[in-house]
């Protein structure tokens, strides 16, 4: 029976693919304070700004490719039962070959009805415009969890964390909740690894194996270690 690995990733794993992180750009994405643009209030107040903000990020996300960090996680599937729980809205884990990816905060390539949240569509291309409507005639919005909105995928993510034999954290500052709270669902005897050039405080001294380096070098090392000792 293959051991199960649960992996929580954040913006840092996509940094070396060219996508800016939330924190390194001083909390600004495309020059905007994301907690001001990625909110239902922003959508109500200035829909055109929010549509443009996500169009720019969607265009960028469509132009980048996975890095060795993404590929290392995909390659773990040869030896382990792997679930990638990501806070990222890009599709780089899937592009690298990961087949079991849970997006806690939505996906940049998807849009949904503002009338019926069950109506979700894969957007063709990078641009979502004012006037692009769902089958029921209401404006489409990014299928993204904004600040202040609930995180429906948190429940399945907690279940995955509870049944993990091994836990990895890569490229996240662990400042956003409830995602960061996933750590509370990892039982204490499960080996935990953190890969980040700046180890987040939550992981420091919390019996994590520390890989204080970028994902592109740290994750291939962790992959080798896991195959050697746990496969
Ligand atoms: C909710 C989609 C309730 C949008 C995102 C005060 C205190 C605590 C919490 C709160 C608070 N006030 C409000 C809250 C709650 C809030 C929150 O946590 N705010 C934070 C800012 C304090 N949370 C929410 O609002 C959540 N919803 O609580 O709802 C509710 C419940 C029921 C009913 C109604 C309401 C929703 C949060 C989801 C927001 N959406 N993303 C978009 O992308 O546009 S969050 C977004 O930011 C990302 O998804 C991610 O989660 C977060 C960024 O974090 P990281 O991914 O960790 O990135 P960061 O830049 O911070 O860190 C990068 C890391 O990588 C660093 O450690 C760096 O060192 C490392 N790194 C850099 N380079 C590399 C690297 N690592 C490896 N290799 C490298 N090369």
PDB file of N, CA and C in Angstrom, residues 84-169:
ATOM      1  N   UNK A  84      -2.063  17.294  -3.916  1.00  0.00           N
ATOM      2  CA  UNK A  84      -1.512  18.650  -3.841  1.00  0.00           C
ATOM      3  C   UNK A  84      -2.653  19.590  -3.482  1.00  0.00           C
ATOM      4  N   UNK A  85      -2.543  20.232  -2.330  1.00  0.00           N
ATOM      5  CA  UNK A  85      -3.537  21.213  -1.883  1.00  0.00           C
ATOM      6  C   UNK A  85      -2.889  22.574  -2.106  1.00  0.00           C
ATOM      7  N   UNK A  86      -3.363  23.304  -3.135  1.00  0.00           N
ATOM      8  CA  UNK A  86      -2.673  24.554  -3.442  1.00  0.00           C
ATOM      9  C   UNK A  86      -3.532  25.772  -3.192  1.00  0.00           C
ATOM     10  N   UNK A  87      -2.881  26.854  -2.786  1.00  0.00           N
ATOM     11  CA  UNK A  87      -3.541  28.145  -2.645  1.00  0.00           C
ATOM     12  C   UNK A  87      -3.431  28.926  -3.953  1.00  0.00           C
ATOM     13  N   UNK A  88      -2.670  28.376  -4.876  1.00  0.00           N
ATOM     14  CA  UNK A  88      -2.420  29.082  -6.136  1.00  0.00           C
ATOM     15  C   UNK A  88      -3.588  28.925  -7.094  1.00  0.00           C
ATOM     16  N   UNK A  89      -3.761  29.950  -7.899  1.00  0.00           N
ATOM     17  CA  UNK A  89      -4.875  29.902  -8.862  1.00  0.00           C
ATOM     18  C   UNK A  89      -4.359  29.574 -10.266  1.00  0.00           C
ATOM     19  N   UNK A  90      -3.026  29.386 -10.384  1.00  0.00           N
ATOM     20  CA  UNK A  90      -2.485  28.985 -11.699  1.00  0.00           C
ATOM     21  C   UNK A  90      -2.636  27.467 -11.858  1.00  0.00           C
ATOM     22  N   UNK A  91      -2.325  26.947 -13.060  1.00  0.00           N
ATOM     23  CA  UNK A  91      -2.496  25.508 -13.334  1.00  0.00           C
ATOM     24  C   UNK A  91      -1.146  24.821 -13.509  1.00  0.00           C
ATOM     25  N   UNK A  92      -0.108  25.361 -12.860  1.00  0.00           N
ATOM     26  CA  UNK A  92       1.248  24.819 -13.065  1.00  0.00           C
ATOM     27  C   UNK A  92       1.414  23.408 -12.478  1.00  0.00           C
ATOM     28  N   UNK A  93       0.717  23.093 -11.400  1.00  0.00           N
ATOM     29  CA  UNK A  93       0.817  21.714 -10.886  1.00  0.00           C
ATOM     30  C   UNK A  93       0.270  20.735 -11.922  1.00  0.00           C
ATOM     31  N   UNK A  94      -0.869  21.067 -12.483  1.00  0.00           N
ATOM     32  CA  UNK A  94      -1.472  20.183 -13.507  1.00  0.00           C
ATOM     33  C   UNK A  94      -0.586  20.105 -14.742  1.00  0.00           C
ATOM     34  N   UNK A  95      -0.033  21.245 -15.153  1.00  0.00           N
ATOM     35  CA  UNK A  95       0.843  21.252 -16.347  1.00  0.00           C
ATOM     36  C   UNK A  95       2.091  20.398 -16.118  1.00  0.00           C
ATOM     37  N   UNK A  96       2.524  20.287 -14.849  1.00  0.00           N
ATOM     38  CA  UNK A  96       3.735  19.496 -14.551  1.00  0.00           C
ATOM     39  C   UNK A  96       3.398  18.012 -14.460  1.00  0.00           C
ATOM     40  N   UNK A  97       2.092  17.678 -14.420  1.00  0.00           N
ATOM     41  CA  UNK A  97       1.703  16.263 -14.399  1.00  0.00           C
ATOM     42  C   UNK A  97       1.054  15.798 -13.112  1.00  0.00           C
ATOM     43  N   UNK A  98       0.887  16.675 -12.130  1.00  0.00           N
ATOM     44  CA  UNK A  98       0.159  16.255 -10.913  1.00  0.00           C
ATOM     45  C   UNK A  98      -1.290  15.969 -11.296  1.00  0.00           C
ATOM     46  N   UNK A  99      -1.801  14.823 -10.808  1.00  0.00           N
ATOM     47  CA  UNK A  99      -3.150  14.414 -11.245  1.00  0.00           C
ATOM     48  C   UNK A  99      -4.200  14.597 -10.149  1.00  0.00           C
ATOM     49  N   UNK A 100      -3.756  14.989  -8.936  1.00  0.00           N
ATOM     50  CA  UNK A 100      -4.717  15.130  -7.838  1.00  0.00           C
ATOM     51  C   UNK A 100      -4.447  16.466  -7.157  1.00  0.00           C
ATOM     52  N   UNK A 101      -5.041  17.540  -7.716  1.00  0.00           N
ATOM     53  CA  UNK A 101      -4.778  18.900  -7.248  1.00  0.00           C
ATOM     54  C   UNK A 101      -6.074  19.513  -6.726  1.00  0.00           C
ATOM     55  N   UNK A 102      -6.007  20.054  -5.524  1.00  0.00           N
ATOM     56  CA  UNK A 102      -7.184  20.662  -4.893  1.00  0.00           C
ATOM     57  C   UNK A 102      -6.889  22.158  -4.764  1.00  0.00           C
ATOM     58  N   UNK A 103      -7.685  22.981  -5.486  1.00  0.00           N
ATOM     59  CA  UNK A 103      -7.433  24.436  -5.452  1.00  0.00           C
ATOM     60  C   UNK A 103      -8.292  25.075  -4.361  1.00  0.00           C
ATOM     61  N   UNK A 104      -7.652  25.444  -3.250  1.00  0.00           N
ATOM     62  CA  UNK A 104      -8.410  26.034  -2.132  1.00  0.00           C
ATOM     63  C   UNK A 104      -9.019  27.377  -2.515  1.00  0.00           C
ATOM     64  N   UNK A 105      -8.307  28.158  -3.340  1.00  0.00           N
ATOM     65  CA  UNK A 105      -8.742  29.529  -3.605  1.00  0.00           C
ATOM     66  C   UNK A 105      -9.174  29.746  -5.037  1.00  0.00           C
ATOM     67  N   UNK A 106      -9.545  28.658  -5.725  1.00  0.00           N
ATOM     68  CA  UNK A 106     -10.089  28.791  -7.076  1.00  0.00           C
ATOM     69  C   UNK A 106      -9.023  28.660  -8.146  1.00  0.00           C
ATOM     70  N   UNK A 107      -9.461  28.895  -9.379  1.00  0.00           N
ATOM     71  CA  UNK A 107      -8.586  28.714 -10.549  1.00  0.00           C
ATOM     72  C   UNK A 107      -8.763  29.868 -11.523  1.00  0.00           C
ATOM     73  N   UNK A 108      -7.656  30.452 -11.948  1.00  0.00           N
ATOM     74  CA  UNK A 108      -7.689  31.654 -12.798  1.00  0.00           C
ATOM     75  C   UNK A 108      -8.301  31.353 -14.168  1.00  0.00           C
ATOM     76  N   UNK A 109      -8.258  30.080 -14.584  1.00  0.00           N
ATOM     77  CA  UNK A 109      -8.776  29.760 -15.937  1.00  0.00           C
ATOM     78  C   UNK A 109     -10.296  29.551 -15.905  1.00  0.00           C
ATOM     79  N   UNK A 110     -10.874  29.580 -14.706  1.00  0.00           N
ATOM     80  CA  UNK A 110     -12.312  29.321 -14.619  1.00  0.00           C
ATOM     81  C   UNK A 110     -13.080  30.591 -14.245  1.00  0.00           C
ATOM     82  N   UNK A 111     -14.337  30.634 -14.759  1.00  0.00           N
ATOM     83  CA  UNK A 111     -15.227  31.757 -14.415  1.00  0.00           C
ATOM     84  C   UNK A 111     -16.558  31.160 -13.987  1.00  0.00           C
ATOM     85  N   UNK A 112     -17.354  31.957 -13.218  1.00  0.00           N
ATOM     86  CA  UNK A 112     -18.644  31.406 -12.816  1.00  0.00           C
ATOM     87  C   UNK A 112     -19.717  32.472 -12.795  1.00  0.00           C
ATOM     88  N   UNK A 113     -20.948  31.973 -12.810  1.00  0.00           N
ATOM     89  CA  UNK A 113     -22.102  32.862 -12.816  1.00  0.00           C
ATOM     90  C   UNK A 113     -22.194  33.650 -11.516  1.00  0.00           C
ATOM     91  N   UNK A 114     -22.604  34.912 -11.606  1.00  0.00           N
ATOM     92  CA  UNK A 114     -22.832  35.695 -10.382  1.00  0.00           C
ATOM     93  C   UNK A 114     -24.248  35.434  -9.864  1.00  0.00           C
ATOM     94  N   UNK A 115     -25.022  34.662 -10.643  1.00  0.00           N
ATOM     95  CA  UNK A 115     -26.392  34.348 -10.185  1.00  0.00           C
ATOM     96  C   UNK A 115     -26.422  32.960  -9.537  1.00  0.00           C
ATOM     97  N   UNK A 116     -25.763  31.986 -10.236  1.00  0.00           N
ATOM     98  CA  UNK A 116     -25.797  30.591  -9.765  1.00  0.00           C
ATOM     99  C   UNK A 116     -24.368  30.057  -9.667  1.00  0.00           C
ATOM    100  N   UNK A 117     -23.805  30.004  -8.439  1.00  0.00           N
ATOM    101  CA  UNK A 117     -22.381  29.626  -8.280  1.00  0.00           C
ATOM    102  C   UNK A 117     -22.058  28.212  -8.768  1.00  0.00           C
ATOM    103  N   UNK A 118     -23.116  27.420  -9.026  1.00  0.00           N
ATOM    104  CA  UNK A 118     -22.866  26.068  -9.565  1.00  0.00           C
ATOM    105  C   UNK A 118     -22.492  26.132 -11.049  1.00  0.00           C
ATOM    106  N   UNK A 119     -22.799  27.270 -11.687  1.00  0.00           N
ATOM    107  CA  UNK A 119     -22.503  27.399 -13.133  1.00  0.00           C
ATOM    108  C   UNK A 119     -21.070  27.867 -13.297  1.00  0.00           C
ATOM    109  N   UNK A 120     -20.161  26.910 -13.547  1.00  0.00           N
ATOM    110  CA  UNK A 120     -18.729  27.231 -13.657  1.00  0.00           C
ATOM    111  C   UNK A 120     -18.262  26.877 -15.068  1.00  0.00           C
ATOM    112  N   UNK A 121     -17.465  27.734 -15.680  1.00  0.00           N
ATOM    113  CA  UNK A 121     -17.013  27.506 -17.064  1.00  0.00           C
ATOM    114  C   UNK A 121     -15.492  27.631 -17.152  1.00  0.00           C
ATOM    115  N   UNK A 122     -14.900  26.915 -18.046  1.00  0.00           N
ATOM    116  CA  UNK A 122     -13.483  27.088 -18.384  1.00  0.00           C
ATOM    117  C   UNK A 122     -13.445  28.268 -19.366  1.00  0.00           C
ATOM    118  N   UNK A 123     -12.720  29.353 -19.028  1.00  0.00           N
ATOM    119  CA  UNK A 123     -12.685  30.512 -19.920  1.00  0.00           C
ATOM    120  C   UNK A 123     -11.772  30.218 -21.114  1.00  0.00           C
ATOM    121  N   UNK A 124     -12.234  30.535 -22.287  1.00  0.00           N
ATOM    122  CA  UNK A 124     -11.411  30.324 -23.486  1.00  0.00           C
ATOM    123  C   UNK A 124     -10.549  31.586 -23.684  1.00  0.00           C
ATOM    124  N   UNK A 125      -9.237  31.485 -23.507  1.00  0.00           N
ATOM    125  CA  UNK A 125      -8.382  32.688 -23.651  1.00  0.00           C
ATOM    126  C   UNK A 125      -8.225  33.414 -22.321  1.00  0.00           C
ATOM    127  N   UNK A 126      -7.680  34.640 -22.393  1.00  0.00           N
ATOM    128  CA  UNK A 126      -7.288  35.325 -21.143  1.00  0.00           C
ATOM    129  C   UNK A 126      -8.295  36.391 -20.709  1.00  0.00           C
ATOM    130  N   UNK A 127      -9.244  36.732 -21.596  1.00  0.00           N
ATOM    131  CA  UNK A 127     -10.012  37.942 -21.277  1.00  0.00           C
ATOM    132  C   UNK A 127     -11.463  37.661 -20.896  1.00  0.00           C
ATOM    133  N   UNK A 128     -11.849  38.076 -19.725  1.00  0.00           N
ATOM    134  CA  UNK A 128     -13.249  38.035 -19.291  1.00  0.00           C
ATOM    135  C   UNK A 128     -13.741  39.488 -19.318  1.00  0.00           C
ATOM    136  N   UNK A 129     -14.841  39.725 -20.048  1.00  0.00           N
ATOM    137  CA  UNK A 129     -15.261  41.119 -20.221  1.00  0.00           C
ATOM    138  C   UNK A 129     -16.611  41.398 -19.564  1.00  0.00           C
ATOM    139  N   UNK A 130     -16.821  42.686 -19.290  1.00  0.00           N
ATOM    140  CA  UNK A 130     -18.137  43.166 -18.858  1.00  0.00           C
ATOM    141  C   UNK A 130     -19.119  42.738 -19.958  1.00  0.00           C
ATOM    142  N   UNK A 131     -20.219  42.094 -19.563  1.00  0.00           N
ATOM    143  CA  UNK A 131     -21.175  41.681 -20.599  1.00  0.00           C
ATOM    144  C   UNK A 131     -21.029  40.212 -20.987  1.00  0.00           C
ATOM    145  N   UNK A 132     -19.952  39.564 -20.518  1.00  0.00           N
ATOM    146  CA  UNK A 132     -19.829  38.100 -20.722  1.00  0.00           C
ATOM    147  C   UNK A 132     -20.759  37.437 -19.706  1.00  0.00           C
ATOM    148  N   UNK A 133     -21.769  36.718 -20.207  1.00  0.00           N
ATOM    149  CA  UNK A 133     -22.817  36.255 -19.295  1.00  0.00           C
ATOM    150  C   UNK A 133     -22.900  34.728 -19.221  1.00  0.00           C
ATOM    151  N   UNK A 134     -23.475  34.245 -18.128  1.00  0.00           N
ATOM    152  CA  UNK A 134     -23.680  32.791 -17.948  1.00  0.00           C
ATOM    153  C   UNK A 134     -24.938  32.380 -18.695  1.00  0.00           C
ATOM    154  N   UNK A 135     -25.252  31.092 -18.683  1.00  0.00           N
ATOM    155  CA  UNK A 135     -26.417  30.567 -19.427  1.00  0.00           C
ATOM    156  C   UNK A 135     -27.714  31.188 -18.906  1.00  0.00           C
ATOM    157  N   UNK A 136     -27.666  31.697 -17.661  1.00  0.00           N
ATOM    158  CA  UNK A 136     -28.890  32.291 -17.104  1.00  0.00           C
ATOM    159  C   UNK A 136     -28.897  33.809 -17.276  1.00  0.00           C
ATOM    160  N   UNK A 137     -27.910  34.314 -18.023  1.00  0.00           N
ATOM    161  CA  UNK A 137     -27.938  35.738 -18.372  1.00  0.00           C
ATOM    162  C   UNK A 137     -27.305  36.684 -17.375  1.00  0.00           C
ATOM    163  N   UNK A 138     -26.534  36.125 -16.383  1.00  0.00           N
ATOM    164  CA  UNK A 138     -25.902  37.077 -15.436  1.00  0.00           C
ATOM    165  C   UNK A 138     -24.396  37.153 -15.705  1.00  0.00           C
ATOM    166  N   UNK A 139     -23.816  38.275 -15.305  1.00  0.00           N
ATOM    167  CA  UNK A 139     -22.382  38.529 -15.548  1.00  0.00           C
ATOM    168  C   UNK A 139     -21.523  37.403 -14.975  1.00  0.00           C
ATOM    169  N   UNK A 140     -20.510  37.028 -15.699  1.00  0.00           N
ATOM    170  CA  UNK A 140     -19.550  36.038 -15.207  1.00  0.00           C
ATOM    171  C   UNK A 140     -18.483  36.724 -14.364  1.00  0.00           C
ATOM    172  N   UNK A 141     -17.991  36.037 -13.324  1.00  0.00           N
ATOM    173  CA  UNK A 141     -16.910  36.543 -12.448  1.00  0.00           C
ATOM    174  C   UNK A 141     -15.806  35.503 -12.395  1.00  0.00           C
ATOM    175  N   UNK A 142     -14.605  35.926 -11.944  1.00  0.00           N
ATOM    176  CA  UNK A 142     -13.535  34.935 -11.790  1.00  0.00           C
ATOM    177  C   UNK A 142     -13.952  33.860 -10.776  1.00  0.00           C
ATOM    178  N   UNK A 143     -13.618  32.605 -11.056  1.00  0.00           N
ATOM    179  CA  UNK A 143     -13.945  31.512 -10.108  1.00  0.00           C
ATOM    180  C   UNK A 143     -12.804  31.439  -9.097  1.00  0.00           C
ATOM    181  N   UNK A 144     -12.760  32.476  -8.276  1.00  0.00           N
ATOM    182  CA  UNK A 144     -11.663  32.679  -7.322  1.00  0.00           C
ATOM    183  C   UNK A 144     -12.267  32.960  -5.955  1.00  0.00           C
ATOM    184  N   UNK A 145     -11.647  32.487  -4.882  1.00  0.00           N
ATOM    185  CA  UNK A 145     -12.107  32.833  -3.532  1.00  0.00           C
ATOM    186  C   UNK A 145     -11.479  34.171  -3.160  1.00  0.00           C
ATOM    187  N   UNK A 146     -12.293  35.201  -3.002  1.00  0.00           N
ATOM    188  CA  UNK A 146     -11.791  36.520  -2.604  1.00  0.00           C
ATOM    189  C   UNK A 146     -11.669  36.613  -1.086  1.00  0.00           C
ATOM    190  N   UNK A 147     -10.929  37.589  -0.614  1.00  0.00           N
ATOM    191  CA  UNK A 147     -10.840  37.825   0.834  1.00  0.00           C
ATOM    192  C   UNK A 147     -12.240  38.155   1.348  1.00  0.00           C
ATOM    193  N   UNK A 148     -12.591  37.470   2.438  1.00  0.00           N
ATOM    194  CA  UNK A 148     -13.932  37.696   3.001  1.00  0.00           C
ATOM    195  C   UNK A 148     -14.943  36.695   2.488  1.00  0.00           C
ATOM    196  N   UNK A 149     -14.535  35.850   1.520  1.00  0.00           N
ATOM    197  CA  UNK A 149     -15.453  34.809   1.018  1.00  0.00           C
ATOM    198  C   UNK A 149     -15.105  33.455   1.630  1.00  0.00           C
ATOM    199  N   UNK A 150     -16.081  32.594   1.810  1.00  0.00           N
ATOM    200  CA  UNK A 150     -15.797  31.274   2.385  1.00  0.00           C
ATOM    201  C   UNK A 150     -14.933  30.429   1.452  1.00  0.00           C
ATOM    202  N   UNK A 151     -14.288  29.389   2.039  1.00  0.00           N
ATOM    203  CA  UNK A 151     -13.378  28.517   1.291  1.00  0.00           C
ATOM    204  C   UNK A 151     -13.998  27.115   1.254  1.00  0.00           C
ATOM    205  N   UNK A 152     -14.894  26.859   0.279  1.00  0.00           N
ATOM    206  CA  UNK A 152     -15.629  25.578   0.270  1.00  0.00           C
ATOM    207  C   UNK A 152     -14.721  24.341   0.185  1.00  0.00           C
ATOM    208  N   UNK A 153     -13.554  24.459  -0.413  1.00  0.00           N
ATOM    209  CA  UNK A 153     -12.678  23.287  -0.553  1.00  0.00           C
ATOM    210  C   UNK A 153     -11.895  22.979   0.733  1.00  0.00           C
ATOM    211  N   UNK A 154     -12.122  23.785   1.777  1.00  0.00           N
ATOM    212  CA  UNK A 154     -11.374  23.565   3.026  1.00  0.00           C
ATOM    213  C   UNK A 154     -11.762  22.223   3.648  1.00  0.00           C
ATOM    214  N   UNK A 155     -13.040  21.865   3.553  1.00  0.00           N
ATOM    215  CA  UNK A 155     -13.520  20.601   4.148  1.00  0.00           C
ATOM    216  C   UNK A 155     -12.793  19.402   3.525  1.00  0.00           C
ATOM    217  N   UNK A 156     -12.830  19.238   2.200  1.00  0.00           N
ATOM    218  CA  UNK A 156     -12.082  18.110   1.617  1.00  0.00           C
ATOM    219  C   UNK A 156     -10.577  18.194   1.896  1.00  0.00           C
ATOM    220  N   UNK A 157     -10.047  19.405   1.957  1.00  0.00           N
ATOM    221  CA  UNK A 157      -8.604  19.544   2.230  1.00  0.00           C
ATOM    222  C   UNK A 157      -8.273  19.037   3.635  1.00  0.00           C
ATOM    223  N   UNK A 158      -9.151  19.328   4.593  1.00  0.00           N
ATOM    224  CA  UNK A 158      -8.905  18.865   5.972  1.00  0.00           C
ATOM    225  C   UNK A 158      -8.933  17.345   6.027  1.00  0.00           C
ATOM    226  N   UNK A 159      -9.876  16.740   5.290  1.00  0.00           N
ATOM    227  CA  UNK A 159      -9.958  15.274   5.257  1.00  0.00           C
ATOM    228  C   UNK A 159      -8.657  14.685   4.698  1.00  0.00           C
ATOM    229  N   UNK A 160      -8.155  15.318   3.640  1.00  0.00           N
ATOM    230  CA  UNK A 160      -6.903  14.823   3.044  1.00  0.00           C
ATOM    231  C   UNK A 160      -5.759  14.948   4.052  1.00  0.00           C
ATOM    232  N   UNK A 161      -5.719  16.065   4.778  1.00  0.00           N
ATOM    233  CA  UNK A 161      -4.619  16.286   5.731  1.00  0.00           C
ATOM    234  C   UNK A 161      -4.683  15.261   6.867  1.00  0.00           C
ATOM    235  N   UNK A 162      -5.911  14.978   7.307  1.00  0.00           N
ATOM    236  CA  UNK A 162      -6.080  14.047   8.436  1.00  0.00           C
ATOM    237  C   UNK A 162      -5.563  12.652   8.098  1.00  0.00           C
ATOM    238  N   UNK A 163      -5.613  12.278   6.825  1.00  0.00           N
ATOM    239  CA  UNK A 163      -5.228  10.897   6.466  1.00  0.00           C
ATOM    240  C   UNK A 163      -3.836  10.836   5.826  1.00  0.00           C
ATOM    241  N   UNK A 164      -3.057  11.923   5.984  1.00  0.00           N
ATOM    242  CA  UNK A 164      -1.719  11.927   5.365  1.00  0.00           C
ATOM    243  C   UNK A 164      -0.714  11.174   6.238  1.00  0.00           C
ATOM    244  N   UNK A 165       0.212  10.441   5.571  1.00  0.00           N
ATOM    245  CA  UNK A 165       1.317   9.778   6.292  1.00  0.00           C
ATOM    246  C   UNK A 165       2.536  10.694   6.339  1.00  0.00           C
ATOM    247  N   UNK A 166       2.592  11.618   5.364  1.00  0.00           N
ATOM    248  CA  UNK A 166       3.719  12.563   5.226  1.00  0.00           C
ATOM    249  C   UNK A 166       3.126  13.898   4.793  1.00  0.00           C
ATOM    250  N   UNK A 167       3.708  15.008   5.282  1.00  0.00           N
ATOM    251  CA  UNK A 167       3.141  16.334   4.964  1.00  0.00           C
ATOM    252  C   UNK A 167       4.250  17.269   4.498  1.00  0.00           C
ATOM    253  N   UNK A 168       3.998  17.941   3.376  1.00  0.00           N
ATOM    254  CA  UNK A 168       4.958  18.925   2.857  1.00  0.00           C
ATOM    255  C   UNK A 168       4.296  20.289   2.789  1.00  0.00           C
ATOM    256  N   UNK A 169       5.078  21.330   3.084  1.00  0.00           N
ATOM    257  CA  UNK A 169       4.622  22.716   2.895  1.00  0.00           C
ATOM    258  C   UNK A 169       5.659  23.386   2.006  1.00  0.00           C
TER     259      UNK A 169
END
